[in-house]
Amino acid sequence: MVRHPHGRKVHHRHRAVEASDDALDVLRLLLEMHGPVVLYLAPDTDGYTPVCVPLRDFRPGAGDVLAGQTAWHTQLWMAEPFHVGFDDLDVRIEVRNRPQAGSTSLEASCGFRFTLRIEKADSAAEFVEEAS
């Protein structure tokens, strides 16, 4: 059982969260600059663009869940509208070279923006089933 940063139990954890090599490089830079960080898919986002904040400043809401963890113990949290149905999807963290104007996400100061690539997890399972 994973613990919520503020003591609550977390009942949901995504099984597959990966990061591209470029995203890992940006995460490493942010960790050196800010210490531990969290990626958070907030309820007012497009569903693919998480916000990166220092772990010490992250205050998840009652419906937020820990979707997974990637390199260097960087956690990906999702607001309630987004985590429903993610059990059958694979999530990959990537970066774009253009930050959104006015973004307060930490990686924007480095000229990047994190994005999520979401794919069906069962495509590999279907291939294995067909091959056997």
Coordinates of C-alpha atoms in Angstrom, one line a residue:
M1 CA 0.0 0.0 0.0
V2 CA 1.4 3.4 -1.0
R3 CA 1.0 6.3 1.4
H4 CA -0.3 9.7 0.5
P5 CA 2.3 12.4 1.2
H6 CA 0.0 13.7 4.0
G7 CA -0.8 10.4 5.7
R8 CA -3.9 9.2 3.7
K9 CA -3.8 5.7 2.2
V10 CA -3.6 5.6 -1.6
H11 CA -5.6 2.8 -3.2
H12 CA -4.6 3.2 -6.8
R13 CA -1.3 2.8 -8.4
H14 CA -0.7 2.6 -12.2
R15 CA 1.3 -0.4 -13.3
A16 CA 3.3 1.2 -16.2
V17 CA 4.8 4.7 -16.2
E18 CA 7.9 5.2 -18.3
A19 CA 9.9 8.2 -19.3
S20 CA 11.7 8.9 -22.5
D21 CA 15.4 9.5 -22.4
D22 CA 14.8 13.2 -23.0
A23 CA 12.3 13.4 -20.2
L24 CA 14.8 11.6 -17.9
D25 CA 17.4 14.2 -18.8
V26 CA 15.0 17.1 -17.9
L27 CA 13.9 15.3 -14.7
R28 CA 17.6 14.9 -13.7
L29 CA 18.2 18.6 -14.3
L30 CA 15.1 19.6 -12.3
L31 CA 16.1 17.3 -9.4
E32 CA 19.5 19.0 -9.3
M33 CA 17.9 22.4 -9.3
H34 CA 14.8 21.9 -7.0
G35 CA 15.2 18.5 -5.2
P36 CA 12.5 15.9 -5.5
V37 CA 9.6 16.8 -7.9
V38 CA 6.1 15.6 -8.7
L39 CA 4.3 15.5 -12.0
Y40 CA 0.6 16.2 -11.5
L41 CA -2.2 16.0 -14.0
A42 CA -4.5 18.6 -12.6
P43 CA -8.2 18.7 -13.2
D44 CA -8.0 21.9 -15.2
T45 CA -5.5 20.5 -17.8
D46 CA -6.0 18.9 -21.2
G47 CA -5.3 15.4 -19.9
Y48 CA -1.9 15.1 -21.5
T49 CA 0.1 18.0 -20.0
P50 CA 1.1 17.5 -16.3
V51 CA 2.5 20.2 -14.1
C52 CA 5.9 19.7 -12.4
V53 CA 6.2 21.0 -8.9
P54 CA 8.6 20.5 -6.0
L55 CA 7.5 17.6 -3.8
R56 CA 7.5 19.9 -0.8
D57 CA 4.9 22.2 -2.4
F58 CA 2.6 19.4 -3.7
R59 CA -0.8 19.2 -1.9
P60 CA -2.9 16.5 -3.5
G61 CA -6.7 16.7 -3.2
A62 CA -9.0 14.1 -1.8
G63 CA -9.7 12.5 -5.2
D64 CA -6.1 12.6 -6.5
V65 CA -4.3 9.3 -6.9
L66 CA -0.7 8.2 -7.4
A67 CA -0.7 6.9 -10.9
G68 CA 2.9 5.7 -10.8
Q69 CA 6.5 6.4 -10.2
T70 CA 9.4 6.8 -12.7
A71 CA 13.1 7.5 -12.5
W72 CA 14.6 8.9 -9.4
H73 CA 11.4 8.3 -7.5
T74 CA 9.5 11.0 -9.4
Q75 CA 5.8 10.4 -8.8
L76 CA 3.0 11.0 -11.3
W77 CA -0.2 12.0 -9.7
M78 CA -3.6 12.4 -11.4
A79 CA -6.7 14.3 -10.5
E80 CA -9.9 12.2 -10.2
P81 CA -11.3 12.9 -13.7
F82 CA -8.1 11.4 -15.4
H83 CA -7.3 8.3 -13.4
V84 CA -10.6 6.5 -14.1
G85 CA -9.9 4.0 -16.8
F86 CA -6.1 4.2 -16.7
D87 CA -5.7 0.6 -15.5
D88 CA -5.7 -0.7 -19.1
L89 CA -3.4 2.0 -20.5
D90 CA 0.4 2.5 -20.5
V91 CA 1.7 6.0 -19.8
R92 CA 5.0 7.4 -21.1
I93 CA 6.4 10.8 -20.0
E94 CA 7.9 12.8 -22.9
V95 CA 9.0 16.4 -23.4
R96 CA 8.3 19.1 -26.0
N97 CA 10.8 21.9 -26.9
R98 CA 8.2 24.6 -26.5
P99 CA 6.7 25.4 -23.1
Q100 CA 3.2 26.8 -22.8
A101 CA 3.1 30.6 -22.5
G102 CA 2.6 31.6 -18.8
S103 CA 3.3 28.0 -17.5
T104 CA 4.3 27.8 -13.9
S105 CA 5.6 24.2 -14.4
L106 CA 9.2 23.9 -13.4
E107 CA 10.5 22.5 -16.7
A108 CA 9.1 25.6 -18.6
S109 CA 12.0 27.6 -17.1
C110 CA 14.4 25.3 -19.0
G111 CA 12.5 25.7 -22.3
F112 CA 10.6 22.4 -22.1
R113 CA 7.1 21.0 -21.4
F114 CA 6.3 17.5 -20.2
T115 CA 3.6 15.6 -22.0
L116 CA 2.0 12.2 -21.6
R117 CA 1.7 9.6 -24.3
I118 CA -1.1 7.2 -23.5
E119 CA -1.5 3.9 -25.3
K120 CA -3.6 0.8 -24.8
A121 CA -1.7 -1.8 -22.7
D122 CA -3.4 -4.8 -24.3
S123 CA -1.9 -4.4 -27.7
A124 CA 1.2 -6.4 -26.7
A125 CA -1.0 -9.0 -24.9
E126 CA -3.1 -9.4 -28.1
F127 CA 0.1 -10.0 -30.1
V128 CA 1.2 -12.7 -27.7
E129 CA -2.2 -14.4 -27.8
E130 CA -2.2 -14.4 -31.6
A131 CA 1.4 -15.9 -31.7
S132 CA 0.6 -18.8 -29.4

